[in-house]
Short mmCIF file of C-alpha atoms in Angstrom, two decimals:
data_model
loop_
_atom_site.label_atom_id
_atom_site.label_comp_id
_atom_site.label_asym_id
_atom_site.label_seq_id
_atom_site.Cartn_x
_atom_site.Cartn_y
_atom_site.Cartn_z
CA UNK A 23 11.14 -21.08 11.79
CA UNK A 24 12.98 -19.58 14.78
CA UNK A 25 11.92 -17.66 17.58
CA UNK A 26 13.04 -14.36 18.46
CA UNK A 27 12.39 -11.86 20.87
CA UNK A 28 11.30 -8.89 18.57
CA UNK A 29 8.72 -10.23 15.57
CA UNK A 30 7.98 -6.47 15.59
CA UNK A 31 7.83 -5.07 12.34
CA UNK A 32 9.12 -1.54 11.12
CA UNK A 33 7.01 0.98 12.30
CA UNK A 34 4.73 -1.10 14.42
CA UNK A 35 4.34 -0.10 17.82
CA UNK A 36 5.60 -2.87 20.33
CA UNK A 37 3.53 -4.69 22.63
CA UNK A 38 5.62 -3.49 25.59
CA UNK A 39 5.45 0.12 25.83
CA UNK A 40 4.94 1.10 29.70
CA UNK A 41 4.34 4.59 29.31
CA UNK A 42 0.56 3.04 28.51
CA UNK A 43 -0.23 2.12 31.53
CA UNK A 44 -2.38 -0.74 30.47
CA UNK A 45 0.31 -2.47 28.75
CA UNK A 46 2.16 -3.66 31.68
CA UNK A 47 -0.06 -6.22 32.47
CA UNK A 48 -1.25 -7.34 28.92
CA UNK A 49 1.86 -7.20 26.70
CA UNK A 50 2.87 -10.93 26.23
CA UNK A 51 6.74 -11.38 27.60
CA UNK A 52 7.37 -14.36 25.94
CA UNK A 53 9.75 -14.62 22.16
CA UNK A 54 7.16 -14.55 19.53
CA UNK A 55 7.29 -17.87 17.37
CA UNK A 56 7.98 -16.47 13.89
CA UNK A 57 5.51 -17.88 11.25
CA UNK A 58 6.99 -18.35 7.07
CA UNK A 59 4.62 -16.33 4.88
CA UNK A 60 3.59 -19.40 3.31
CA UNK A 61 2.07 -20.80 6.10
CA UNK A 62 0.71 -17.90 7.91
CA UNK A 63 -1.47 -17.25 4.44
CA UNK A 64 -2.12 -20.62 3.77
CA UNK A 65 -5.65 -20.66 4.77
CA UNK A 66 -7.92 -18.07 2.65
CA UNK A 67 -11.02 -17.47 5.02
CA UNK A 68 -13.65 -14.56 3.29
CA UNK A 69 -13.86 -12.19 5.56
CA UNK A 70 -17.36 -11.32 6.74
CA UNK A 71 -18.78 -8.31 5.19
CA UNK A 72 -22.37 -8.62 6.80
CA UNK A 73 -24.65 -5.51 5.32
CA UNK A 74 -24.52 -2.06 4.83
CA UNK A 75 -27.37 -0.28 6.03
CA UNK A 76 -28.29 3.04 4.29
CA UNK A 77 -26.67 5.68 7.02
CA UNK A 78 -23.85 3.04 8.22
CA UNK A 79 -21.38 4.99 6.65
CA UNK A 80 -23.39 8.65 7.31
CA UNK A 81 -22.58 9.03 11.18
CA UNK A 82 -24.63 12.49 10.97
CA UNK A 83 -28.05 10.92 9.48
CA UNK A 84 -28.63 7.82 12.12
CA UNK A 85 -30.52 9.91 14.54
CA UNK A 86 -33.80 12.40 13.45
CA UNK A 87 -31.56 15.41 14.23
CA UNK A 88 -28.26 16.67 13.05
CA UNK A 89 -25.35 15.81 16.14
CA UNK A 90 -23.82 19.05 17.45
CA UNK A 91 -19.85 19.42 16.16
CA UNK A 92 -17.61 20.28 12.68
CA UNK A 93 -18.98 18.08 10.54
CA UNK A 94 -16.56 16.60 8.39
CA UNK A 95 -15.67 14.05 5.24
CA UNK A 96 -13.09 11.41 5.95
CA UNK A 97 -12.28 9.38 2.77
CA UNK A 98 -8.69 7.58 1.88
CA UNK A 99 -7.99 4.13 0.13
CA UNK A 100 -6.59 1.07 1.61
CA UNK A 101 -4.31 -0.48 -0.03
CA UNK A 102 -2.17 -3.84 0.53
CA UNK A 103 1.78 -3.62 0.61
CA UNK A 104 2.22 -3.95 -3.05
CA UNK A 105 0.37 -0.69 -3.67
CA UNK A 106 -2.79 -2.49 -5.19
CA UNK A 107 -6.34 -1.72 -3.68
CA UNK A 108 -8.31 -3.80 -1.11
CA UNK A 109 -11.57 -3.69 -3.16
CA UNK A 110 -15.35 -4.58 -1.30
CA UNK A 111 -13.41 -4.78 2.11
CA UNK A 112 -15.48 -3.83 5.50
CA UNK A 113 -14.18 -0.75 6.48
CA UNK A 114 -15.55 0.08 10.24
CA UNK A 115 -14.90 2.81 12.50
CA UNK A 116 -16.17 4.41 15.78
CA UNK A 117 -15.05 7.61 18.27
CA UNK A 118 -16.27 10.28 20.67
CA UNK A 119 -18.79 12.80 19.85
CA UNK A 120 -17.52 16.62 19.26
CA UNK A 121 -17.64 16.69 23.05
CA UNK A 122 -14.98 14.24 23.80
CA UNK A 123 -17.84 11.49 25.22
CA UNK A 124 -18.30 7.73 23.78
CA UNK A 125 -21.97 6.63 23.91
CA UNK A 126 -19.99 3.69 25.94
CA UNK A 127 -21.70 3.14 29.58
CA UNK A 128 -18.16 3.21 31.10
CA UNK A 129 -17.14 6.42 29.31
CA UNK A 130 -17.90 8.68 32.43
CA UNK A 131 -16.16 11.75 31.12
CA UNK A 132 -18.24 15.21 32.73
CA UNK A 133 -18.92 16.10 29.00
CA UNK A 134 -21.94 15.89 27.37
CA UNK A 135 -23.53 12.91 25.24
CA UNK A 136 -25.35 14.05 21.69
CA UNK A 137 -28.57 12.17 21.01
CA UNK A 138 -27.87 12.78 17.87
CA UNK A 139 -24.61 10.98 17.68
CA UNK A 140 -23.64 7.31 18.12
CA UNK A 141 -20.31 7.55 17.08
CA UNK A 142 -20.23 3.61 15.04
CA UNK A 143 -20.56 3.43 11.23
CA UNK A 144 -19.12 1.03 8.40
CA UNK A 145 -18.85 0.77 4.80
CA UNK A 146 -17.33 -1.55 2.06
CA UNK A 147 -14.01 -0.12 -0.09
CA UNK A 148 -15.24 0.58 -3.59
CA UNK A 149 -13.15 -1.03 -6.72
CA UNK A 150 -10.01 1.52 -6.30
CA UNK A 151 -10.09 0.66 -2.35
CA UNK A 152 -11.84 4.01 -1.43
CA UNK A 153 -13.78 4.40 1.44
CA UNK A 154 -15.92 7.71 2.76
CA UNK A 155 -17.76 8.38 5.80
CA UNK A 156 -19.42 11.71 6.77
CA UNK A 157 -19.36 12.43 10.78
CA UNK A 158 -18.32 15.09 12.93
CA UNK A 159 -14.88 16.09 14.47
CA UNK A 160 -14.13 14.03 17.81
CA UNK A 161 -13.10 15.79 20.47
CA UNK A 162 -10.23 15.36 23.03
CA UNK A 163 -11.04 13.06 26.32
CA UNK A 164 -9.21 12.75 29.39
CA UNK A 165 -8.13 9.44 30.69
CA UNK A 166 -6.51 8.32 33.92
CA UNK A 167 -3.37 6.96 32.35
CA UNK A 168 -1.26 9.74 34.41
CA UNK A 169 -1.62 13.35 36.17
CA UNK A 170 -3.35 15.33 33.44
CA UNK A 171 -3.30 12.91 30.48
CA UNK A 172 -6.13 13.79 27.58
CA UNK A 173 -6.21 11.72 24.35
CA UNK A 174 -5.68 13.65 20.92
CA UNK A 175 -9.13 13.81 19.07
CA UNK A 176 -8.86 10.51 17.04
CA UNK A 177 -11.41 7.80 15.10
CA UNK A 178 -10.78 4.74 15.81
CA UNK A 179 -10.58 2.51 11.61
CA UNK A 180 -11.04 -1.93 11.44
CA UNK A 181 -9.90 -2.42 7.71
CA UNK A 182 -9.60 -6.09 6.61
CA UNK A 183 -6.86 -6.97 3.98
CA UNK A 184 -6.76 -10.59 2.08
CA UNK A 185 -4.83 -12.70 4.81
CA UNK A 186 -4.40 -13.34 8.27
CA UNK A 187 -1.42 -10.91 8.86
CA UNK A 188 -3.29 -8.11 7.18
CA UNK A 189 -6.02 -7.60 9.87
CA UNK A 190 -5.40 -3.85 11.29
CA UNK A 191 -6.89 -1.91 13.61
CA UNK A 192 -5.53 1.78 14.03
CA UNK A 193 -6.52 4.85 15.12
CA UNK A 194 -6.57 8.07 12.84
CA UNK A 195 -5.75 11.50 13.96
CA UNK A 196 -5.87 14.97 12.99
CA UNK A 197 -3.04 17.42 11.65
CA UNK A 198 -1.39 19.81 14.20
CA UNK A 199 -2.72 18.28 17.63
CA UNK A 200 -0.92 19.90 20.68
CA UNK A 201 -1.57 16.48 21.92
CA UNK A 202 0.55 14.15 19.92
CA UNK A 203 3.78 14.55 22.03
CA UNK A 204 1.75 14.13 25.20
CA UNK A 205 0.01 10.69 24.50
CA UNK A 206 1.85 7.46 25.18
CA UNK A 207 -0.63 5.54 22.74
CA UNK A 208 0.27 7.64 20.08
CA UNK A 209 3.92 7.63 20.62
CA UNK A 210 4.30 4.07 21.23
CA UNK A 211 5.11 3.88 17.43
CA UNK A 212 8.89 5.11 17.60
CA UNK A 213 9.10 5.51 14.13
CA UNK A 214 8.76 10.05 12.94
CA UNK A 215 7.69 8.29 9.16
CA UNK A 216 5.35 6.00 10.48
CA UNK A 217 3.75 8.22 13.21
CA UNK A 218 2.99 10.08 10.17
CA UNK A 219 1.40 7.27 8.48
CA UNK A 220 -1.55 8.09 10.99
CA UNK A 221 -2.59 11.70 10.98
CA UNK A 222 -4.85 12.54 8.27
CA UNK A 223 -4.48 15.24 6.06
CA UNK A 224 -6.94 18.33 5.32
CA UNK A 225 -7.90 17.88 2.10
CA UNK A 226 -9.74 21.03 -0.09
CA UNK A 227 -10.96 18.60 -2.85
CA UNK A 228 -12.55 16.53 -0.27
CA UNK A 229 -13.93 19.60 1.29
CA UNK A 230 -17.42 20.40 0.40
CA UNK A 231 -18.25 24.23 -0.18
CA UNK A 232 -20.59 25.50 2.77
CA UNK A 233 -21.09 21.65 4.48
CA UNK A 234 -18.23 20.03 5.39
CA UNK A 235 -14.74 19.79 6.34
CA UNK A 236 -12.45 17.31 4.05
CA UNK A 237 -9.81 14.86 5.51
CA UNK A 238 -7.69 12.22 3.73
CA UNK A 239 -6.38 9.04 5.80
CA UNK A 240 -5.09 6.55 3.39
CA UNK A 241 -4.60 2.86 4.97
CA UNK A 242 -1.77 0.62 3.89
CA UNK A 243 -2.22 -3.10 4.86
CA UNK A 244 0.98 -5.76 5.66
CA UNK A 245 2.03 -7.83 3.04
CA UNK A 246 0.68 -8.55 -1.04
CA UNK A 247 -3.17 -8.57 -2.37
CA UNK A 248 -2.61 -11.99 -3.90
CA UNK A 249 -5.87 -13.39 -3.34
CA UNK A 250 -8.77 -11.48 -5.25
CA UNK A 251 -11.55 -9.83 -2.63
CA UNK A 252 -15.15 -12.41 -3.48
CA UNK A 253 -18.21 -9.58 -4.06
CA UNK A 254 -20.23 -8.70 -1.66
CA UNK A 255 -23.05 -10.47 -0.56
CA UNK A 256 -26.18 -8.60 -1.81
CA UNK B 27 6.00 -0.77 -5.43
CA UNK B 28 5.94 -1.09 -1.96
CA UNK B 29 4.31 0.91 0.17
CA UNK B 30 4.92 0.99 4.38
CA UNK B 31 1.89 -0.24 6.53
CA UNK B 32 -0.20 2.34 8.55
CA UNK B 33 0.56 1.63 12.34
CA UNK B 34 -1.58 -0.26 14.40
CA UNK B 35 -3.03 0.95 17.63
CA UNK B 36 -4.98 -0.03 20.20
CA UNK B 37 -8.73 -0.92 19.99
CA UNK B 38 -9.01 0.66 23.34
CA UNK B 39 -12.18 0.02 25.70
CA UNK B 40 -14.93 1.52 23.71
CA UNK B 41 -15.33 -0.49 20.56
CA UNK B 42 -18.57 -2.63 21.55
CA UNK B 43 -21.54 -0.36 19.78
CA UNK B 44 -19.12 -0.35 16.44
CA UNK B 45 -17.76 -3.89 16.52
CA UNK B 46 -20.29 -6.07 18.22
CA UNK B 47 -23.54 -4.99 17.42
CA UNK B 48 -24.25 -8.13 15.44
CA UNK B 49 -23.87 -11.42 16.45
CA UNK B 50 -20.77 -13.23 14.15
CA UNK B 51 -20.16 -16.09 17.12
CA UNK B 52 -22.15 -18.48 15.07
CA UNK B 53 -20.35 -19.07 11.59
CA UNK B 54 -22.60 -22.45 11.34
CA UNK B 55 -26.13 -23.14 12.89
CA UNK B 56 -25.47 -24.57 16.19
CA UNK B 57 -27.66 -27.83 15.13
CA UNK B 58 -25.13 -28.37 12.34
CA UNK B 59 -23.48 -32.69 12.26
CA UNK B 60 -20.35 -31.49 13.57
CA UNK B 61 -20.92 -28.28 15.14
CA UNK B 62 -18.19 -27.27 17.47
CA UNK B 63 -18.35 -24.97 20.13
CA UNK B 64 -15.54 -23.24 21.07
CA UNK B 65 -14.76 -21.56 24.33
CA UNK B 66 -12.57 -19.49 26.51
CA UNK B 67 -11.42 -16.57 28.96
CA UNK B 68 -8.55 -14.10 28.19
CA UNK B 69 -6.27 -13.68 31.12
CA UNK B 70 -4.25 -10.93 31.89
CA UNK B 71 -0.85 -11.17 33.68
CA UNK B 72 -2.23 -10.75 37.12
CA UNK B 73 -4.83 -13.74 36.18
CA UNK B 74 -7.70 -11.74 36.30
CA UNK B 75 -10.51 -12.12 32.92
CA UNK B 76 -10.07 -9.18 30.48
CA UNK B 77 -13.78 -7.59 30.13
CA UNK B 78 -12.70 -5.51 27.50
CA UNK B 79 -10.97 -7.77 24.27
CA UNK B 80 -12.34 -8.82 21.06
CA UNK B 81 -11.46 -12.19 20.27
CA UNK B 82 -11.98 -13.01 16.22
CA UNK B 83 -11.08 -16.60 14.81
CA UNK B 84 -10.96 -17.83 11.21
CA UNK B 85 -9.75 -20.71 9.23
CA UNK B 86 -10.06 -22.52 5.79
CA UNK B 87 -13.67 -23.56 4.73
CA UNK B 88 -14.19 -27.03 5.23
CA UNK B 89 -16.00 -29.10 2.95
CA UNK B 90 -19.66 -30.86 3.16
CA UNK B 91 -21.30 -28.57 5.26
CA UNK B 92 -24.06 -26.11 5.18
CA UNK B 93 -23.38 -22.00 5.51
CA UNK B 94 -25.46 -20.62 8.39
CA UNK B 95 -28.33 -19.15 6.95
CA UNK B 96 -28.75 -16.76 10.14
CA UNK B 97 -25.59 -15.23 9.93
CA UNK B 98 -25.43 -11.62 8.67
CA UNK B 99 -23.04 -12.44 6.01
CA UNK B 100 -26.01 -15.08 4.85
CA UNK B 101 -23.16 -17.35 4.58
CA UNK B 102 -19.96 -19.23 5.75
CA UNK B 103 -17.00 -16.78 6.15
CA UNK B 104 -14.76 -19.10 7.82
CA UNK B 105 -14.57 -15.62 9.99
CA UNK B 106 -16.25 -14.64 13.26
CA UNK B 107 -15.89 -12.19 16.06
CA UNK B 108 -16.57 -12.24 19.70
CA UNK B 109 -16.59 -9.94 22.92
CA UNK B 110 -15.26 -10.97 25.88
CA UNK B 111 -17.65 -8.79 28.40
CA UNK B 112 -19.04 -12.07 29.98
CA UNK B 113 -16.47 -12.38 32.68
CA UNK B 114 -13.72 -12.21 29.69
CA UNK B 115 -15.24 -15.07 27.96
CA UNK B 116 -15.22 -15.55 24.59
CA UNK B 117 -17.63 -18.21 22.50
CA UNK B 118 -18.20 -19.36 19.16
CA UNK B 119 -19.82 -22.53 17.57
CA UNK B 120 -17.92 -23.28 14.17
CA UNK B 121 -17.30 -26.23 12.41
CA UNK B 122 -14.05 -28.34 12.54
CA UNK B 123 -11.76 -27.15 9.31
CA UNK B 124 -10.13 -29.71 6.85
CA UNK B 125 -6.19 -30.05 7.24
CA UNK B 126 -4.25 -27.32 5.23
CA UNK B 127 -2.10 -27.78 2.70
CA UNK B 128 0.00 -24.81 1.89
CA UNK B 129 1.32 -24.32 -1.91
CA UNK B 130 4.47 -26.16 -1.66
CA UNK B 131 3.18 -29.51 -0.58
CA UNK B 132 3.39 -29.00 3.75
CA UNK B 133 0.29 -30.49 5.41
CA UNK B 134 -0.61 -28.54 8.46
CA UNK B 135 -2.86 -29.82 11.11
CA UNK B 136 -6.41 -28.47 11.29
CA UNK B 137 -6.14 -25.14 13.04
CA UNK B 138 -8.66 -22.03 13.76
CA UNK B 139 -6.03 -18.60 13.64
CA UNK B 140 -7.22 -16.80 16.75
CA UNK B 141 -6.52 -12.94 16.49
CA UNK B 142 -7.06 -11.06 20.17
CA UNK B 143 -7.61 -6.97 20.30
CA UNK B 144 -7.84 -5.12 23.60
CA UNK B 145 -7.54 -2.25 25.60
CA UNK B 146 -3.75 -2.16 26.33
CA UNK B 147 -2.68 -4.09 23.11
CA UNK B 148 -1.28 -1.79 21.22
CA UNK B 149 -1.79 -4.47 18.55
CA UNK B 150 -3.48 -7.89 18.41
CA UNK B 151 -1.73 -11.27 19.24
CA UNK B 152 -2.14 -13.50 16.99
CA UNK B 153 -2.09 -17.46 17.69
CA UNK B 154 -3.66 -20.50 16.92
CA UNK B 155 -5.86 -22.90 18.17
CA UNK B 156 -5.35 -27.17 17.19
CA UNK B 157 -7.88 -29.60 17.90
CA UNK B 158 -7.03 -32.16 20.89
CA UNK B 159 -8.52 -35.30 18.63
CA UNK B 160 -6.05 -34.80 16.33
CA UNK B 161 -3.00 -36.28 18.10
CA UNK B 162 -1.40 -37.43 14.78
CA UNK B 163 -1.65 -34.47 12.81
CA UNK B 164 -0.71 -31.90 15.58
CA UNK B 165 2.27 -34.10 16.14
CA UNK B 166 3.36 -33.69 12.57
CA UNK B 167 2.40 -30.15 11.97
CA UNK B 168 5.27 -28.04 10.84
CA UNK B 169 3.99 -24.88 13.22
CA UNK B 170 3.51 -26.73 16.35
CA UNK B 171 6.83 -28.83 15.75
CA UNK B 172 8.85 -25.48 15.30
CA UNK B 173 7.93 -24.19 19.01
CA UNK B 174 10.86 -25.47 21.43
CA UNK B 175 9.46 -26.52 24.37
CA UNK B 176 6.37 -28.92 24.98
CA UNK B 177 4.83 -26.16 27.64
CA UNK B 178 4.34 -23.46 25.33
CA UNK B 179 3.31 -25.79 22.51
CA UNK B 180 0.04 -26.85 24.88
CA UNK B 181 -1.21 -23.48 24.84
CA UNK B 182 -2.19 -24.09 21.12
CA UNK B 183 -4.35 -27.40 22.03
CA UNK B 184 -7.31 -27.08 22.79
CA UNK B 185 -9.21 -29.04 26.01
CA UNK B 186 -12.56 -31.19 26.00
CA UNK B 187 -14.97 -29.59 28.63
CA UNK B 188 -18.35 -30.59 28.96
CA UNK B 189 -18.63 -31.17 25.13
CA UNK B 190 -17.23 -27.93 24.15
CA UNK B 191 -13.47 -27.28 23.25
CA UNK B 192 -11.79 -24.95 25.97
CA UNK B 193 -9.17 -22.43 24.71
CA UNK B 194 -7.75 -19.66 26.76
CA UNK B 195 -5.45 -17.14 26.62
CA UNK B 196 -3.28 -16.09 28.64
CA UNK B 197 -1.57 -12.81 27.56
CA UNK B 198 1.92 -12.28 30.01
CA UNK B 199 2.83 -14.64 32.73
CA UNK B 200 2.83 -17.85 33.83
CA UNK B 201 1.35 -20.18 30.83
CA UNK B 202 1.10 -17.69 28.46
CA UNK B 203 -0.31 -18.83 25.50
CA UNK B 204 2.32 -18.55 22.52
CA UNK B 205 2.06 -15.99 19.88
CA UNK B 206 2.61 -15.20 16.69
CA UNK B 207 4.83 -13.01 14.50
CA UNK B 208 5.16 -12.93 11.02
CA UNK B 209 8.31 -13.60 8.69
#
């Protein structure tokens, strides 16, 4: 075990990245101490799936009416390193409303909030690591990172793999934002291949004739699905 | 085959509705023989509480104990999940874990991994928290022993206060509390 100053791995964004603005005063400074595989996975701790209530994963069906926006299918897999799927794994996600507004109290953005969306759902992976969730398009947000700075419309995914190190939380984005190039959070990964890795795709066999929208946002974990996923608790 | 990871990025401030609607601080009853309570405040840089992490801990199941049969999961994940809107404090009452022993024989000390997401993280530190009874063990843990100096190995012992065990974190600065990466 050694310490070193990077511990960043390919593609990851660092923890430095000043452009953010919020960074500066968060980003540990200190060498990372480098943790062997063997140890870091040593401990196997079931990750808690809790339940899945009926419209967790329906983000247009929580309220009584139907939230204003695109609506729109967002399905993928997630998969570990090794290619091999992360079966009955909590996948949970949340964003703005087709306005650009979190239901958040300190999202004070002039835009309006939908009663009819909340903008939080979850579900488990399925046995080939698929995951679905109907909502509707997010929409761009300013923030007060710098003069004129506006978020590209995003959904923010928690995926769980089988170990410690496999823990990710990312955002997803959509093809062809204006935006991308503009937003520091987005660039921060320096990598063109990996930036990739998180803008969806439009997908027509996702797409549903006359009701929705399709998008496909596969998720790829760090490191090897050794240990098998327990079933979900009833 | 190998595939490359997705990117990780920030959890950003807004995460609460999605992420913390149920309570997961309790991954044993409170009332539980052995119950510990775990505490702290993430700092940042300038020293001031961050109101807007998520701090989630988890560790190997320890044996003879019940599962808490008011958590969501209607059971013992070794897993939990905290906010830290109270002033940047963080809580949870879990019980102590058993030493690990990793496949080729090392012993490591009993340990809680400690994973911490916020606004301005553009991904989560990871770090660990040892227990300050365990003098013997900590001082023959392979983890703590590989850290250089004795300053930056405190930030992974926890502190007795008031019955509870006091961890913070401190993410930049003086005392920062030492992270992980991964081989």
């Amino acid at each position: 075990m050694t310490q070193q100053t990077t511990g960043e791995g390919a593609g990851q964004p660092p923890y430095s990245y000043p452009d953010y603005r919020s960074t500066r005063l968060r980003a540990p400074k200190e060498p990372l101490v480098i943790l062997p595989g063997a140890l870091a996975d040593a401990s196997g701790p079931v990750y808690g799936h809790g339940r899945i209530g009926e419209a967790d994963d329906d983000l247009t069906r929580q309220h009584d009416g139907e939230p204003l926006g695109e609506r729109i299918i967002v399905t993928g897999r997630v998969l570990s390193g090794d290619g091999r799927p992360v079966r009955n794994s909590l996948v949970e996600v949340w964003q703005a409303n087709a306005a650009g507004r979190y239901t958040h109290h300190n999202d004070q953005h002039p835009a309006p909030l939908d009663p009819n969306f909340s903008g939080a759902g979850r579900c488990l992976t399925d046995e080939e690591g698929r995951y679905r969730f109907v909502t509707v398009k997010p929409g761009a947000y300013p923030w007060k990172n710098h003069d004129n700075a506006w978020r590209p419309a995003h959904i923010h995914f928690s995926v769980f793999g089988s170990a410690f190190r496999s823990r990710l939380i990312t955002q997803m984005y959509f093809p062809g934002d204006p935006l991308f190039e503009h937003d520091p959070i987005f660039r921060s990964v320096g990598d063109p291949g990996a930036r990739r890795r998180l803008i969806s795709r439009f997908d027509l066999e996702t797409t549903e004739p006359e009701w929705a929208l399709g998008y496909r946002f596969d998720i790829v974990l760090e490191g090897h699905n050794k240990t098998p996923f327990e079933r979900p608790h009833a | 085959m190998s595939l490359e990871p997705t990117p990780s990025q920030t959890i950003g401030p807004f995460f609460h509705d999605a992420l913390l609607g149920r309570d997961l601080t309790e991954l044993v009853p409170p009332d539980e023989p052995g119950a510990v309570r775990i505490t702290g405040v993430v700092y940042d840089g300038a020293g001031e509480p961050v109101t807007d992490a998520m701090v989630e801990i988890s560790h190997s199941t320890p044996t003879g104990f019940r599962a808490n049969p008011n958590s969501p999961d209607g059971g013992f994940s070794g897993w939990g999940r905290s906010g830290t809107v109270d002033g940047g404090r963080f809580s949870f009452v879990t019980s102590k874990p058993d030493p690990v022993l990793t496949p080729d024989g090392t012993r490591q000390a009993p340990h809680v991994d400690v994973l911490v997401f916020a606004r301005g993280l553009l991904k989560p530190v990871a770090t660990r928290l040892y227990f300050p009874d365990e003098e013997e063990a900590n001082a023959a843990d392979p983890v703590l022993a590989s850290i250089s100096t004795p300053v930056l190995r405190r930030t992974l012992v926890a502190r007795n206060e008031g019955g509870a065990l006091r961890f913070d974190v401190r993410l930049q600065g003086e005392g920062q509390t030492a992270f992980f990466g991964f081989e």
